[in-house]
PDB file of C-alpha atoms in Angstrom:
ATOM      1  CA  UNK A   1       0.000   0.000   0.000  1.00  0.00           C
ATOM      2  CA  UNK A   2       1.373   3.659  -0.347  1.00  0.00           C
ATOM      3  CA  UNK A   3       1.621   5.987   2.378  1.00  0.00           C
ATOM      4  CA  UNK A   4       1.210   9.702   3.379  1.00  0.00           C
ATOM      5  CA  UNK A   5       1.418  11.959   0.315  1.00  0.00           C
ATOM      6  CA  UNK A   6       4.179  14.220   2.130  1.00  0.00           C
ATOM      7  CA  UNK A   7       6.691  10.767   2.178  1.00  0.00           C
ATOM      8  CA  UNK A   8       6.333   9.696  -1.325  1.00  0.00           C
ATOM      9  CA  UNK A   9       8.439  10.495  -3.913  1.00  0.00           C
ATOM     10  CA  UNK A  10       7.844  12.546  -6.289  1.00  0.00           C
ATOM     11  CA  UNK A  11       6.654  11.034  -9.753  1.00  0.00           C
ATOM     12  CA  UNK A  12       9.948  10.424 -11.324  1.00  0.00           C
ATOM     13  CA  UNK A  13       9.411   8.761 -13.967  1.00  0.00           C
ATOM     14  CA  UNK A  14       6.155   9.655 -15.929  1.00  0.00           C
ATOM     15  CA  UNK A  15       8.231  10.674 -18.607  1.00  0.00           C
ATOM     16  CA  UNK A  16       9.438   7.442 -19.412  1.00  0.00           C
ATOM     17  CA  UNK A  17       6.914   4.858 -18.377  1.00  0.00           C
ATOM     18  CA  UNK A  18       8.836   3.795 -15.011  1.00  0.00           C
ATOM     19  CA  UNK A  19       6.171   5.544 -12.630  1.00  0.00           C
ATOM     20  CA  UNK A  20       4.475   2.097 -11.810  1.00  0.00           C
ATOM     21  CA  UNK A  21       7.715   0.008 -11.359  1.00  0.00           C
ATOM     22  CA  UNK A  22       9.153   2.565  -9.016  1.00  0.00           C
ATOM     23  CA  UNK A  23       6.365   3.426  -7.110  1.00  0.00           C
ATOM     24  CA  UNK A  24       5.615  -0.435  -6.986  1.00  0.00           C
ATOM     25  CA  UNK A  25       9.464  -1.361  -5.411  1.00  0.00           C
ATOM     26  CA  UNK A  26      10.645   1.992  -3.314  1.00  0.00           C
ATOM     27  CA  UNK A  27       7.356   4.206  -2.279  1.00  0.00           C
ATOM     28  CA  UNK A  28       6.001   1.679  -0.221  1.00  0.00           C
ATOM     29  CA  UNK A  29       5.952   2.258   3.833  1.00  0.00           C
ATOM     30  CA  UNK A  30       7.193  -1.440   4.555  1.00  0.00           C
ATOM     31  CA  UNK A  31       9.679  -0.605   1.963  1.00  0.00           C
ATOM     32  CA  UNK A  32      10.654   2.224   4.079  1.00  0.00           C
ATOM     33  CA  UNK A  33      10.408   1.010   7.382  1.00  0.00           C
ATOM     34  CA  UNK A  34      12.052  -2.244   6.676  1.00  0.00           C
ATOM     35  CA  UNK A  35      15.258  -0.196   5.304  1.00  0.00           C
ATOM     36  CA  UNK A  36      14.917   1.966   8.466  1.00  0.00           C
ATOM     37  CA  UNK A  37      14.856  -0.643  10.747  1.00  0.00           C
ATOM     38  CA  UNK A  38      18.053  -1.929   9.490  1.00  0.00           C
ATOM     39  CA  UNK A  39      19.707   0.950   9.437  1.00  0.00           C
ATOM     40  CA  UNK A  40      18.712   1.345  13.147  1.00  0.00           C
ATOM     41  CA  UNK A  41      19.937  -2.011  13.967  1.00  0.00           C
ATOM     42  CA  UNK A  42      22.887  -1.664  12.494  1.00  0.00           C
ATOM     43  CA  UNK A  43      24.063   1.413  14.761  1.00  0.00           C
ATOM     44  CA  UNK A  44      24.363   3.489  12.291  1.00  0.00           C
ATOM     45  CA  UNK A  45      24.310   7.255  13.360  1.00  0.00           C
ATOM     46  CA  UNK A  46      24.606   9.532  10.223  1.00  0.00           C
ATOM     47  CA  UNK A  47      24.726   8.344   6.121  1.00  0.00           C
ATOM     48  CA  UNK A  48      24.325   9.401   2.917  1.00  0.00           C
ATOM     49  CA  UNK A  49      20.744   8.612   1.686  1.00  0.00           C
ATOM     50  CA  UNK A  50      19.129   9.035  -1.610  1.00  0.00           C
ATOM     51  CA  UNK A  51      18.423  12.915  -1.947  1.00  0.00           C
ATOM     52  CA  UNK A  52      15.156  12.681  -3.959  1.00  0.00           C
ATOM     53  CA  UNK A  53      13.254  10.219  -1.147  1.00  0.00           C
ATOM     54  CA  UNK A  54      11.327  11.798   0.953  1.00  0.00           C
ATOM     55  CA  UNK A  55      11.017  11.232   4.661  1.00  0.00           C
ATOM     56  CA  UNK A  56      13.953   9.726   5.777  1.00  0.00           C
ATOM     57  CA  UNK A  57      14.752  12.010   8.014  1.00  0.00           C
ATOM     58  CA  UNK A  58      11.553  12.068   9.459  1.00  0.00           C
ATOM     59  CA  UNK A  59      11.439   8.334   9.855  1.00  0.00           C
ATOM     60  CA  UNK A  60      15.135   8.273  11.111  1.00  0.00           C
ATOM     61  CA  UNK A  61      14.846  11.390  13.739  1.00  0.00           C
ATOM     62  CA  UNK A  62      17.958  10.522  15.881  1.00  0.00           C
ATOM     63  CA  UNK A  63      20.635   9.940  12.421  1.00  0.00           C
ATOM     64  CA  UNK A  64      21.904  12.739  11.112  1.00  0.00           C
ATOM     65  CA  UNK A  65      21.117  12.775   7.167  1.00  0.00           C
ATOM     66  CA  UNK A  66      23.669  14.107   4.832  1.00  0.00           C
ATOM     67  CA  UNK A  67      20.979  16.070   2.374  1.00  0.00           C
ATOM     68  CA  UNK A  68      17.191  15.431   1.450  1.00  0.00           C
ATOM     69  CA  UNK A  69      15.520  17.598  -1.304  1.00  0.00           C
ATOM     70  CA  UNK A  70      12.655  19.752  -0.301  1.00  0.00           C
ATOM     71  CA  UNK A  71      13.042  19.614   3.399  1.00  0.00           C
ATOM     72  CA  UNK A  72      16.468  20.536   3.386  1.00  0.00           C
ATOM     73  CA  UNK A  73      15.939  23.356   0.938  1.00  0.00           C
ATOM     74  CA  UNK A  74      13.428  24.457   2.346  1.00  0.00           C
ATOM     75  CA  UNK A  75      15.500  25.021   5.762  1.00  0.00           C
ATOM     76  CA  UNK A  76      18.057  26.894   3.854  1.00  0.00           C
ATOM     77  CA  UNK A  77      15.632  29.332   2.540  1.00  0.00           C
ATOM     78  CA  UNK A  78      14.851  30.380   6.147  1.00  0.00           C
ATOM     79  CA  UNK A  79      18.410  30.244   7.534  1.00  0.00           C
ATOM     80  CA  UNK A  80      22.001  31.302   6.766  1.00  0.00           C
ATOM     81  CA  UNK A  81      23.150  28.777   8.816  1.00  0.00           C
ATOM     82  CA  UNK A  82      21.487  25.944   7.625  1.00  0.00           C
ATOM     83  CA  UNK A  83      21.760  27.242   4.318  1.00  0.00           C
ATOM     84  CA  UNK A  84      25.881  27.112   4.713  1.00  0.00           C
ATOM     85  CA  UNK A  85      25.732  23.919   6.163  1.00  0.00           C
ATOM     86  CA  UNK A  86      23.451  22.591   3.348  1.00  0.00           C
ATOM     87  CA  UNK A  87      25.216  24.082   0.490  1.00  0.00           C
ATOM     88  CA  UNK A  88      28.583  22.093   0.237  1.00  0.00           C
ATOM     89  CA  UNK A  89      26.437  18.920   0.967  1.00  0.00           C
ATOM     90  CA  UNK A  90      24.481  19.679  -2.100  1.00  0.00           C
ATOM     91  CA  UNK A  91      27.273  20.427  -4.040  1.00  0.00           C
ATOM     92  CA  UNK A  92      29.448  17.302  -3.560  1.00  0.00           C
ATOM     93  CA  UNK A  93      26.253  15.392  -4.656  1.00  0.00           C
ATOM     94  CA  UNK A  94      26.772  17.319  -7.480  1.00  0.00           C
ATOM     95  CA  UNK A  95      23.113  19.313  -7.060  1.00  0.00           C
ATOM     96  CA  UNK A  96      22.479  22.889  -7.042  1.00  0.00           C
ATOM     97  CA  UNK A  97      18.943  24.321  -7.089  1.00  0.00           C
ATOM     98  CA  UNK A  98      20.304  27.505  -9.326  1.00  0.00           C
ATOM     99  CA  UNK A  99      21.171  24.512 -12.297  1.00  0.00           C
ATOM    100  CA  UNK A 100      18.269  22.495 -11.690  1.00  0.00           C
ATOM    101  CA  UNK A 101      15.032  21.591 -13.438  1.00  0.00           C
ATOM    102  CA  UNK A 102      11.678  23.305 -11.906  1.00  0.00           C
ATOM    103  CA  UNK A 103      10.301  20.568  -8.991  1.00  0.00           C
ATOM    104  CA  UNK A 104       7.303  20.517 -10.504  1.00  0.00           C
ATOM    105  CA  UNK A 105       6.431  17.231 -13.126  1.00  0.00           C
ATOM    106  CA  UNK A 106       9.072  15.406 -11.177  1.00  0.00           C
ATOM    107  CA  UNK A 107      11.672  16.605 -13.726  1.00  0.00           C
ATOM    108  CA  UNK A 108      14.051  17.737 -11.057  1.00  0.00           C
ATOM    109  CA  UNK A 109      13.947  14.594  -8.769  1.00  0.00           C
ATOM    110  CA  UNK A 110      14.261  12.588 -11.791  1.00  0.00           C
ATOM    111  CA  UNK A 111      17.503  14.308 -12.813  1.00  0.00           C
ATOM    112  CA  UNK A 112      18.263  14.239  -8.984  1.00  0.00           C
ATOM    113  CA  UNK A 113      18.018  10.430  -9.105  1.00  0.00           C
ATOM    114  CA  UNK A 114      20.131  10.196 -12.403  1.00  0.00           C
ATOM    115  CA  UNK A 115      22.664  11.927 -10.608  1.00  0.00           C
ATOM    116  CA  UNK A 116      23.197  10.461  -7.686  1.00  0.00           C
ATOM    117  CA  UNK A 117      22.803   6.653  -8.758  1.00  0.00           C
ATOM    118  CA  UNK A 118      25.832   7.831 -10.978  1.00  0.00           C
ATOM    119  CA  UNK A 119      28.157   8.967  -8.052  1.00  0.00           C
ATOM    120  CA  UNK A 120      31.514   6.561  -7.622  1.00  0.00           C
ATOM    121  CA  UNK A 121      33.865   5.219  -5.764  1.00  0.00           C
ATOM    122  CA  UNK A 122      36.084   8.843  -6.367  1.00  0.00           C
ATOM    123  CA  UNK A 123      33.338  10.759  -5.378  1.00  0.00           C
ATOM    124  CA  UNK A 124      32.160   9.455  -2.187  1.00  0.00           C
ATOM    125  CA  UNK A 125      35.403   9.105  -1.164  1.00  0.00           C
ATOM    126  CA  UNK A 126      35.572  12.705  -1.829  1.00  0.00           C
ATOM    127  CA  UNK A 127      32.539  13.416   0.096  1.00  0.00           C
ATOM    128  CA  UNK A 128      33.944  11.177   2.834  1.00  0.00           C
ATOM    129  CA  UNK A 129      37.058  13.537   3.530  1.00  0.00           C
ATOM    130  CA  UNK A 130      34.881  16.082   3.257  1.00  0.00           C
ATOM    131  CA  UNK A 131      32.019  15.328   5.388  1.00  0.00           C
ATOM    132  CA  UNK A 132      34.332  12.556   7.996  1.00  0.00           C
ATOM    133  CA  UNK A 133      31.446  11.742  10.060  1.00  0.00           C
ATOM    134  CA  UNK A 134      29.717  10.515   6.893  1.00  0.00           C
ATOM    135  CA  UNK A 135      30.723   6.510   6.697  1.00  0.00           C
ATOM    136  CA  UNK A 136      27.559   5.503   5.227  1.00  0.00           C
ATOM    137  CA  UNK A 137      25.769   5.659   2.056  1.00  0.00           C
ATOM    138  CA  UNK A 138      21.710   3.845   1.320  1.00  0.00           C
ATOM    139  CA  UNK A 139      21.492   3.266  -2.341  1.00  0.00           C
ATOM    140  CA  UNK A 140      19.159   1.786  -4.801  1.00  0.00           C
ATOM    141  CA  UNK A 141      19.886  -1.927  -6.036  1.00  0.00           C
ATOM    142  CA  UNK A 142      21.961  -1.970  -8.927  1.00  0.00           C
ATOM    143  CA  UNK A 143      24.325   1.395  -7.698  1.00  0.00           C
ATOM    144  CA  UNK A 144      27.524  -0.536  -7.613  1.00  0.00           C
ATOM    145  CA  UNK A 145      30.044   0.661  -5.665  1.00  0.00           C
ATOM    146  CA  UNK A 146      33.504  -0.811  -4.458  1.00  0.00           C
ATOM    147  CA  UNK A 147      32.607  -0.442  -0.710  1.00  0.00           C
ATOM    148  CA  UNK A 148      32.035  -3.029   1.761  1.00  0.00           C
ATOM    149  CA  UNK A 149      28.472  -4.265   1.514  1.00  0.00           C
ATOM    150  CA  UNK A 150      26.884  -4.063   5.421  1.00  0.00           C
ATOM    151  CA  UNK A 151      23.359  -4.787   3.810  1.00  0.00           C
ATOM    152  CA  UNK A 152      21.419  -5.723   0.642  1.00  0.00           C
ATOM    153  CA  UNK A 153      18.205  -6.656  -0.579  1.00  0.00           C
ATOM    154  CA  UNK A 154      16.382  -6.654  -3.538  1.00  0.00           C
ATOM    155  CA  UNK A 155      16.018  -2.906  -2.906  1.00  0.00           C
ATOM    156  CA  UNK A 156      18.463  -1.386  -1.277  1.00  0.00           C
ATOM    157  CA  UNK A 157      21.990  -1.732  -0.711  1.00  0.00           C
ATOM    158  CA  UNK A 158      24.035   0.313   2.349  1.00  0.00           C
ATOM    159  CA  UNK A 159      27.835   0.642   2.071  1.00  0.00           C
ATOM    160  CA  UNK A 160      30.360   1.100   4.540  1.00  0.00           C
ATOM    161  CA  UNK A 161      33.041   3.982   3.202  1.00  0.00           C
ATOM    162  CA  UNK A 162      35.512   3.056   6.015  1.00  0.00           C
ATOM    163  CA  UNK A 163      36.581   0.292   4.300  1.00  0.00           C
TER     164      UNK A 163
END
């Protein structure tokens, strides 16, 4: 079953026929929960998530979250601070909301998506020297990366960058 309108993700893929399958696999609450019950169980206290899902940080109130789109930017509007802190995380996901497509029609969380499922190895480690406190990332299925694997399913796959 889906869930709250606020936590689902925005429709991604209208454009190119993919709005069923996705909605179908990732925007389901047990989807969600089960992911964030792992991620519970396995200690961990701040990662690197998926930008373009929403709720995360709602659903994981004590981690720290590197960067979720819409919540996040809409802190930085209302704060300097939160906007500095925000800003460099966006940028080493290589997102800005100045370059990016209108959020409207999904067009910007699809883009979103496209970019971060093409992030590697070079560029986590990047964000890892960065951002130190960061050891984690939550991924789709199918992002390969040449971490250690702490968890996989079908779904998801969480890798440790300490390793």
């Amino acid at each position: 079953s889906y869930f709250i309108k606020d936590c689902q993700t925005p429709r991604i893929f209208e454009q190119d026929g993919m709005q069923s399958k996705f909605l179908k696999s990732y925007d389901r609450l047990d989807a969600r929960l089960e992911i964030t019950e792992i991620i519970a169980n396995e200690k961990i206290n701040s990662l690197i998530i998926p930008p373009y899902f929403n709720c995360f940080r709602e659903l994981l109130g004590n981690k720290d979250i590197f960067f979720q789109e819409h919540d996040d930017g809409n802190f930085m509007l209302g704060s300097k601070k939160i906007f500095d802190a925000y800003l460099p995380r966006m940028r080493a996901l290589n997102f800005e909301y100045a370059s990016s497509h209108p959020q409207s029609g999904g067009s910007m969380s699809k883009v979103l998506r496209d970019t971060y499922l093409s992030l590697d190895e070079s560029q986590f480690k990047k964000i890892k020297d960065q951002f130190p406190k960061y050891q984690f990332v939550l991924t789709e299925q199918g992002h390969a990366l040449d971490y250690r694997k702490i968890y996989e399913n079908n779904l998801w796959i969480i890798y440790d960058l300490k390793n």
